[in-house]
Tab-separated table of C-alpha atoms in Angstrom:
chain	number	residue	atom	x	y	z
A	1	MET	CA	3.723	17.505	21.284
A	2	ARG	CA	0.099	16.568	21.555
A	3	ASP	CA	-2.031	13.523	20.722
A	4	TYR	CA	-2.958	13.007	17.090
A	5	PRO	CA	-6.001	10.775	16.373
A	6	LEU	CA	-5.035	7.289	15.196
A	7	SER	CA	-7.899	7.213	12.679
A	8	GLN	CA	-6.317	10.165	10.859
A	9	VAL	CA	-2.769	8.830	10.564
A	10	PHE	CA	-3.260	8.010	6.875
A	11	ARG	CA	-3.398	11.763	6.135
A	12	LEU	CA	0.204	12.148	7.325
A	13	LEU	CA	1.748	9.384	5.213
A	14	GLU	CA	-0.502	9.311	2.139
A	15	PRO	CA	1.267	12.334	0.568
A	16	GLY	CA	4.539	10.351	0.549
A	17	PRO	CA	6.856	12.426	2.758
A	18	VAL	CA	10.440	11.593	3.627
A	19	VAL	CA	10.425	10.095	7.133
A	20	LEU	CA	13.001	9.499	9.819
A	21	VAL	CA	12.672	6.067	11.425
A	22	THR	CA	14.079	5.554	14.918
A	23	THR	CA	14.791	2.156	16.474
A	24	SER	CA	16.181	0.791	19.732
A	25	ASP	CA	17.066	-2.593	21.179
A	26	GLY	CA	17.155	-1.192	24.725
A	27	LYS	CA	20.899	-0.575	24.602
A	28	ARG	CA	21.601	1.084	21.270
A	29	ARG	CA	19.457	3.320	19.131
A	30	ASP	CA	19.487	4.524	15.551
A	31	VAL	CA	17.748	6.845	13.149
A	32	MET	CA	17.572	6.447	9.370
A	33	THR	CA	16.004	8.341	6.493
A	34	MET	CA	13.395	6.570	4.384
A	35	SER	CA	10.988	7.254	1.531
A	36	TRP	CA	9.874	3.719	0.677
A	37	HIS	CA	6.722	3.455	2.772
A	38	MET	CA	2.956	3.376	2.227
A	39	VAL	CA	-0.359	3.335	4.053
A	40	VAL	CA	-1.929	-0.140	4.187
A	41	ASP	CA	-5.142	0.475	6.132
A	42	PHE	CA	-7.059	3.266	7.842
A	43	VAL	CA	-8.143	1.617	11.123
A	44	PRO	CA	-6.278	0.213	12.882
A	45	PRO	CA	-3.682	2.412	11.193
A	46	THR	CA	-1.391	0.037	9.350
A	47	ILE	CA	1.620	0.922	7.229
A	48	ALA	CA	4.352	-0.856	5.301
A	49	PHE	CA	7.941	0.066	4.622
A	50	VAL	CA	11.059	-1.410	3.080
A	51	MET	CA	14.020	-1.591	5.442
A	52	SER	CA	17.117	-3.323	4.130
A	53	GLY	CA	19.050	-5.831	6.182
A	54	ALA	CA	22.124	-3.801	5.211
A	55	ASN	CA	20.888	-1.047	7.557
A	56	PHE	CA	21.919	-1.140	11.223
A	57	SER	CA	18.374	0.045	11.976
A	58	ARG	CA	17.019	-3.243	10.681
A	59	SER	CA	18.914	-5.243	13.325
A	60	LEU	CA	17.494	-2.970	16.053
A	61	LEU	CA	14.002	-3.293	14.552
A	62	GLU	CA	14.297	-7.095	14.669
A	63	LYS	CA	15.211	-6.973	18.347
A	64	GLY	CA	12.904	-4.179	19.529
A	65	ARG	CA	9.971	-5.241	17.282
A	66	SER	CA	8.952	-1.583	17.095
A	67	CYS	CA	10.032	1.839	15.848
A	68	VAL	CA	9.000	5.463	15.559
A	69	VAL	CA	8.193	6.946	12.159
A	70	ALA	CA	8.861	10.676	12.470
A	71	ILE	CA	7.769	13.111	9.770
A	72	PRO	CA	10.183	16.028	9.406
A	73	GLY	CA	9.420	19.395	7.887
A	74	ALA	CA	11.296	20.669	4.852
A	75	ASP	CA	13.592	22.632	7.172
A	76	LEU	CA	15.194	19.308	8.150
A	77	ALA	CA	16.218	18.392	4.594
A	78	GLU	CA	19.936	18.583	5.292
A	79	VAL	CA	19.559	16.525	8.478
A	80	CYS	CA	17.696	13.871	6.462
A	81	VAL	CA	20.538	13.609	3.950
A	82	ARG	CA	23.156	13.447	6.699
A	83	ALA	CA	21.183	10.791	8.626
A	84	GLY	CA	21.099	8.682	5.466
A	85	ALA	CA	24.777	9.104	4.629
A	86	VAL	CA	26.302	7.300	7.622
A	87	SER	CA	25.607	4.027	9.432
A	88	GLY	CA	24.437	3.912	13.048
A	89	ARG	CA	26.739	0.930	13.437
A	90	ASP	CA	29.637	3.342	13.729
A	91	ALA	CA	28.131	6.069	15.913
A	92	ASP	CA	24.970	7.181	17.729
A	93	LYS	CA	23.611	9.586	15.122
A	94	PHE	CA	21.731	11.520	17.815
A	95	ALA	CA	25.146	12.559	19.156
A	96	PHE	CA	25.975	14.641	16.076
A	97	LEU	CA	22.679	15.364	14.283
A	98	PRO	CA	20.535	18.278	15.527
A	99	LEU	CA	17.733	15.913	16.536
A	100	THR	CA	16.456	15.614	20.095
A	101	PRO	CA	15.311	12.128	21.184
A	102	LEU	CA	12.334	12.038	23.557
A	103	PRO	CA	10.894	8.989	25.319
A	104	ALA	CA	7.959	7.426	23.485
A	105	GLU	CA	4.873	6.152	25.326
A	106	LYS	CA	4.429	2.648	23.918
A	107	VAL	CA	7.712	1.710	22.234
A	108	GLY	CA	11.392	1.760	23.149
A	109	ALA	CA	12.529	3.829	20.153
A	110	PRO	CA	12.680	7.594	20.684
A	111	LEU	CA	10.387	10.289	19.335
A	112	ILE	CA	12.094	13.165	17.525
A	113	ALA	CA	11.274	16.519	19.118
A	114	GLU	CA	11.923	18.490	15.902
A	115	ALA	CA	9.515	16.439	13.721
A	116	LEU	CA	6.041	17.611	12.642
A	117	ALA	CA	4.598	14.285	13.764
A	118	ASN	CA	5.763	11.046	15.405
A	119	LEU	CA	4.119	7.645	14.933
A	120	GLU	CA	4.868	4.897	17.454
A	121	CYS	CA	4.729	1.598	15.548
A	122	VAL	CA	4.906	-2.115	16.347
A	123	VAL	CA	5.951	-4.747	13.814
A	124	VAL	CA	3.059	-7.028	12.891
A	125	ASP	CA	4.665	-8.930	9.984
A	126	ASP	CA	8.237	-9.013	8.744
A	127	ARG	CA	8.186	-12.567	7.377
A	128	SER	CA	5.596	-12.782	4.607
A	129	LEU	CA	7.512	-10.564	2.219
A	130	ALA	CA	10.996	-10.957	3.705
A	131	GLU	CA	12.290	-11.502	0.162
A	132	TYR	CA	11.561	-7.813	-0.474
A	133	GLU	CA	12.484	-6.706	3.064
A	134	ILE	CA	8.945	-5.378	3.507
A	135	VAL	CA	7.733	-4.835	7.070
A	136	ILE	CA	4.083	-4.347	8.072
A	137	LEU	CA	3.544	-2.138	11.117
A	138	ARG	CA	0.641	-0.952	13.220
A	139	VAL	CA	0.654	2.607	14.524
A	140	VAL	CA	-0.231	2.403	18.223
A	141	LYS	CA	0.245	6.044	19.236
A	142	ALA	CA	0.501	9.245	17.216
A	143	TRP	CA	1.771	12.709	18.120
A	144	GLU	CA	1.787	16.029	16.327
A	145	ASN	CA	3.947	19.039	17.002
A	146	PRO	CA	1.961	22.232	16.343
A	147	ASP	CA	4.883	24.470	17.381
A	148	ARG	CA	7.096	23.996	14.335
A	149	ALA	CA	7.109	27.068	12.097
A	150	GLU	CA	7.904	24.986	8.986
A	151	ARG	CA	4.731	23.067	8.117
A	152	ARG	CA	5.699	21.789	4.655
A	153	THR	CA	6.700	18.142	4.349
A	154	LEU	CA	9.759	17.021	2.408
A	155	HIS	CA	9.614	14.726	-0.654
A	156	SER	CA	12.534	12.902	-2.250
A	157	ARG	CA	13.340	12.544	-5.946
A	158	GLY	CA	16.513	10.614	-5.144
A	159	SER	CA	20.209	11.581	-5.117
A	160	GLY	CA	19.679	14.472	-2.703
A	161	HIS	CA	17.000	16.162	-4.808
A	162	PHE	CA	13.845	17.082	-2.881
A	163	PHE	CA	10.835	19.305	-3.045
A	164	ALA	CA	8.745	20.838	-0.306
A	165	ALA	CA	4.960	20.497	-0.257
A	166	GLY	CA	3.552	23.321	-2.379
A	167	ARG	CA	0.262	24.963	-3.265
A	168	GLU	CA	-2.831	23.435	-1.656
A	169	ILE	CA	-5.668	22.185	-3.813
A	170	ASP	CA	-9.031	21.783	-2.068
A	171	LEU	CA	-11.458	19.509	-3.920
A	172	SER	CA	-13.175	18.290	-0.765
A	173	ALA	CA	-16.551	19.410	-2.153
A	174	LEU	CA	-16.240	16.704	-4.830
A	175	PHE	CA	-15.011	13.965	-2.478
A	176	PRO	CA	-17.333	11.101	-1.438
A	177	LYS	CA	-17.126	11.400	2.358
A	178	GLU	CA	-18.014	7.799	3.137
A	179	LYS	CA	-14.723	6.602	1.672
A	180	GLU	CA	-12.540	7.606	4.626
A	181	PRO	CA	-12.815	7.648	8.433
A	182	GLU	CA	-13.689	11.018	9.918
A	183	GLU	CA	-12.093	12.282	13.083
B	1	MET	CA	5.756	9.936	-25.061
B	2	ARG	CA	9.315	8.719	-24.989
B	3	ASP	CA	11.255	5.962	-23.220
B	4	TYR	CA	12.178	6.543	-19.603
B	5	PRO	CA	15.079	4.479	-18.175
B	6	LEU	CA	13.896	1.603	-15.970
B	7	SER	CA	16.773	2.138	-13.532
B	8	GLN	CA	15.415	5.618	-12.739
B	9	VAL	CA	11.775	4.672	-12.083
B	10	PHE	CA	12.259	5.041	-8.314
B	11	ARG	CA	12.641	8.802	-8.787
B	12	LEU	CA	9.070	9.026	-10.085
B	13	LEU	CA	7.365	7.184	-7.214
B	14	GLU	CA	9.635	7.924	-4.257
B	15	PRO	CA	8.080	11.406	-3.733
B	16	GLY	CA	4.689	9.745	-3.139
B	17	PRO	CA	2.488	11.178	-5.911
B	18	VAL	CA	-1.147	10.341	-6.513
B	19	VAL	CA	-1.263	7.817	-9.359
B	20	LEU	CA	-3.907	6.576	-11.757
B	21	VAL	CA	-3.819	2.801	-12.199
B	22	THR	CA	-5.292	1.303	-15.368
B	23	THR	CA	-6.232	-2.360	-15.778
B	24	SER	CA	-7.743	-4.577	-18.457
B	25	ASP	CA	-8.860	-8.182	-18.786
B	26	GLY	CA	-8.899	-7.970	-22.592
B	27	LYS	CA	-12.587	-7.109	-22.711
B	28	ARG	CA	-13.149	-4.448	-20.084
B	29	ARG	CA	-10.835	-1.782	-18.734
B	30	ASP	CA	-10.751	0.481	-15.699
B	31	VAL	CA	-8.842	3.327	-14.130
B	32	MET	CA	-8.663	4.116	-10.431
B	33	THR	CA	-6.939	6.718	-8.265
B	34	MET	CA	-4.422	5.538	-5.683
B	35	SER	CA	-1.961	6.927	-3.154
B	36	TRP	CA	-1.059	3.781	-1.221
B	37	HIS	CA	2.055	2.664	-3.104
B	38	MET	CA	5.804	2.516	-2.530
B	39	VAL	CA	9.076	1.688	-4.208
B	40	VAL	CA	10.415	-1.759	-3.225
B	41	ASP	CA	13.644	-1.993	-5.231
B	42	PHE	CA	15.711	-0.008	-7.713
B	43	VAL	CA	16.661	-2.676	-10.285
B	44	PRO	CA	14.684	-4.434	-11.530
B	45	PRO	CA	12.265	-1.648	-10.651
B	46	THR	CA	9.846	-3.181	-8.187
B	47	ILE	CA	6.914	-1.480	-6.489
B	48	ALA	CA	4.086	-2.365	-4.118
B	49	PHE	CA	0.572	-1.044	-3.809
B	50	VAL	CA	-2.619	-1.749	-1.911
B	51	MET	CA	-5.610	-2.478	-4.132
B	52	SER	CA	-8.791	-3.499	-2.376
B	53	GLY	CA	-10.915	-6.393	-3.552
B	54	ALA	CA	-13.817	-3.952	-3.301
B	55	ASN	CA	-12.440	-2.179	-6.378
B	56	PHE	CA	-13.509	-3.362	-9.835
B	57	SER	CA	-9.900	-2.698	-10.883
B	58	ARG	CA	-8.759	-5.512	-8.609
B	59	SER	CA	-10.794	-8.104	-10.507
B	60	LEU	CA	-9.270	-6.906	-13.795
B	61	LEU	CA	-5.787	-6.970	-12.236
B	62	GLU	CA	-6.336	-10.587	-11.151
B	63	LYS	CA	-7.289	-11.562	-14.699
B	64	GLY	CA	-4.807	-9.448	-16.673
B	65	ARG	CA	-1.921	-9.931	-14.157
B	66	SER	CA	-0.674	-6.475	-15.140
B	67	CYS	CA	-1.512	-2.778	-15.036
B	68	VAL	CA	-0.245	0.677	-15.888
B	69	VAL	CA	0.692	3.105	-13.121
B	70	ALA	CA	0.264	6.586	-14.599
B	71	ILE	CA	1.557	9.676	-12.789
B	72	PRO	CA	-0.659	12.695	-13.399
B	73	GLY	CA	0.340	16.320	-13.007
B	74	ALA	CA	-1.410	18.593	-10.538
B	75	ASP	CA	-3.600	19.885	-13.393
B	76	LEU	CA	-5.432	16.538	-13.289
B	77	ALA	CA	-6.476	16.849	-9.626
B	78	GLU	CA	-10.188	17.047	-10.398
B	79	VAL	CA	-9.968	14.072	-12.757
B	80	CYS	CA	-8.269	12.085	-9.998
B	81	VAL	CA	-11.100	12.810	-7.556
B	82	ARG	CA	-13.746	11.961	-10.161
B	83	ALA	CA	-11.975	8.709	-11.123
B	84	GLY	CA	-12.001	7.690	-7.460
B	85	ALA	CA	-15.624	8.605	-6.827
B	86	VAL	CA	-17.295	6.056	-9.117
B	87	SER	CA	-16.830	2.343	-9.821
B	88	GLY	CA	-15.698	1.010	-13.175
B	89	ARG	CA	-18.195	-1.785	-12.646
B	90	ASP	CA	-20.942	0.601	-13.714
B	91	ALA	CA	-19.278	2.390	-16.619
B	92	ASP	CA	-16.086	2.669	-18.664
B	93	LYS	CA	-14.538	5.689	-16.938
B	94	PHE	CA	-12.567	6.538	-20.075
B	95	ALA	CA	-15.914	7.330	-21.709
B	96	PHE	CA	-16.575	10.315	-19.446
B	97	LEU	CA	-13.228	11.356	-17.954
B	98	PRO	CA	-10.897	13.587	-20.017
B	99	LEU	CA	-8.272	10.838	-20.206
B	100	THR	CA	-7.050	9.354	-23.479
B	101	PRO	CA	-6.159	5.649	-23.406
B	102	LEU	CA	-3.226	4.602	-25.592
B	103	PRO	CA	-2.000	1.064	-26.285
B	104	ALA	CA	0.859	-0.032	-24.024
B	105	GLU	CA	3.827	-2.010	-25.340
B	106	LYS	CA	4.054	-4.924	-22.891
B	107	VAL	CA	0.735	-5.063	-21.027
B	108	GLY	CA	-2.949	-5.068	-21.943
B	109	ALA	CA	-3.913	-2.091	-19.770
B	110	PRO	CA	-3.813	1.321	-21.471
B	111	LEU	CA	-1.342	4.147	-21.004
B	112	ILE	CA	-2.831	7.558	-20.209
B	113	ALA	CA	-1.801	10.179	-22.774
B	114	GLU	CA	-2.286	13.091	-20.339
B	115	ALA	CA	-0.005	11.691	-17.605
B	116	LEU	CA	3.540	12.908	-16.923
B	117	ALA	CA	4.749	9.310	-16.920
B	118	ASN	CA	3.372	5.808	-17.461
B	119	LEU	CA	4.790	2.627	-15.933
B	120	GLU	CA	3.833	-0.721	-17.464
B	121	CYS	CA	3.766	-3.256	-14.616
B	122	VAL	CA	3.344	-7.001	-14.214
B	123	VAL	CA	2.160	-8.646	-10.998
B	124	VAL	CA	4.909	-10.695	-9.361
B	125	ASP	CA	3.209	-11.478	-6.030
B	126	ASP	CA	-0.359	-10.928	-4.869
B	127	ARG	CA	-0.528	-13.882	-2.444
B	128	SER	CA	2.078	-13.373	0.287
B	129	LEU	CA	0.333	-10.386	1.831
B	130	ALA	CA	-3.172	-10.994	0.505
B	131	GLU	CA	-4.473	-10.315	4.021
B	132	TYR	CA	-3.497	-6.659	3.474
B	133	GLU	CA	-4.380	-6.664	-0.248
B	134	ILE	CA	-0.763	-5.792	-1.047
B	135	VAL	CA	0.442	-6.474	-4.577
B	136	ILE	CA	4.103	-6.567	-5.640
B	137	LEU	CA	4.759	-5.475	-9.223
B	138	ARG	CA	7.705	-5.202	-11.566
B	139	VAL	CA	7.916	-2.243	-13.918
B	140	VAL	CA	8.742	-3.661	-17.361
B	141	LYS	CA	8.497	-0.502	-19.476
B	142	ALA	CA	8.462	3.186	-18.566
B	143	TRP	CA	7.410	6.260	-20.532
B	144	GLU	CA	7.643	9.968	-19.874
B	145	ASN	CA	5.683	12.748	-21.487
B	146	PRO	CA	7.877	15.858	-21.841
B	147	ASP	CA	5.107	17.823	-23.570
B	148	ARG	CA	2.899	18.500	-20.540
B	149	ALA	CA	3.097	22.110	-19.391
B	150	GLU	CA	2.205	21.175	-15.787
B	151	ARG	CA	5.256	19.407	-14.333
B	152	ARG	CA	4.244	19.366	-10.639
B	153	THR	CA	3.012	16.064	-9.223
B	154	LEU	CA	-0.090	15.809	-7.056
B	155	HIS	CA	-0.061	14.600	-3.430
B	156	SER	CA	-3.081	13.568	-1.365
B	157	ARG	CA	-3.863	14.443	2.238
B	158	GLY	CA	-7.182	12.587	2.052
B	159	SER	CA	-10.796	13.732	1.686
B	160	GLY	CA	-10.099	15.669	-1.511
B	161	HIS	CA	-7.293	17.764	-0.022
B	162	PHE	CA	-4.121	17.813	-2.089
B	163	PHE	CA	-0.967	19.775	-2.612
B	164	ALA	CA	1.195	20.223	-5.672
B	165	ALA	CA	4.936	19.636	-5.573
B	166	GLY	CA	6.558	22.898	-4.429
B	167	ARG	CA	9.951	24.511	-4.093
B	168	GLU	CA	12.924	22.346	-5.094
B	169	ILE	CA	15.711	21.669	-2.610
B	170	ASP	CA	19.011	20.509	-4.115
B	171	LEU	CA	21.305	18.789	-1.629
B	172	SER	CA	22.897	16.525	-4.207
B	173	ALA	CA	26.359	17.802	-3.209
B	174	LEU	CA	25.880	16.089	0.190
B	175	PHE	CA	24.468	12.846	-1.189
B	176	PRO	CA	26.592	9.656	-1.262
B	177	LYS	CA	26.332	8.744	-4.949
B	178	GLU	CA	26.998	5.018	-4.553
B	179	LYS	CA	23.637	4.564	-2.824
B	180	GLU	CA	21.502	4.731	-5.955
B	181	PRO	CA	21.759	3.545	-9.578
B	182	GLU	CA	22.819	6.213	-12.032
B	183	GLU	CA	21.279	6.480	-15.465
């Protein structure tokens, strides 16, 4: 994996991919599948997601105050469903899912070696919209994995129905460049 | 357009499509392009988005306390870029974009006839995370348009780069059904 520029993180999440979120409290770790997330700001890269208190991951997030948002390729669709079907309360999901945890640089939660990208995140606000279980996070370090053959992201329609990213549409000639940070 | 069940609205936004958001204060109206949104809850269908105070749409949202989130097909990619490139402060975008406004049932903002789906939304919280310009909305009426030939949604990578929804992946046999509301 290699560095990915923080100012460009929005490009990874703006298309709405399924993500795998890893957490750790220093003793236990977990990974869960999630689609309810959005970009909040370009720089510093800020995101929001919904993580239910019913998830074991949420208790680890509360303790560790950080997580990794990993973006899998479409080849990991089955792993994403399996990661979402069981609770990390009962078992370390890394022990039976084909996902390799790697040490992160700035947070305690692991990176996922098989992901297209990994975003190390720290919690900046989990109180203001606690009623909706919304968490605001800042991305403090980003990685991309150029070695994966599968480059298409995975998108969820619910109930185990997904699609892979399809045909590219380039309208950059029409786009007002001043609207977004350049690398 | 025909009714779409409110309990299934999450399936439309969970994949992360580009959306067109319409607003009205009763006198003026606007439409803007947006990708920074997420599902917040299944039932009642609750969503969040980021709408900057720099956008004319935000001032109309503040006055009307409602909007329509329209989901365009990939055939509307150029319209989405053009809608995002100018401000509604200067002109009624419906006057020059190939989008047909239709009266909504429960909100003052218009539906978009050419969209795959239209979600009538009311603002439920725009204060708690005002620092991040996050707005929480409830979907109070949903419509789908089965007549559009283009069924693929549009997904943004930033700077005018998009992809269309691609190959479907059906893993519903692995999915734990109790996790989501059925129609």
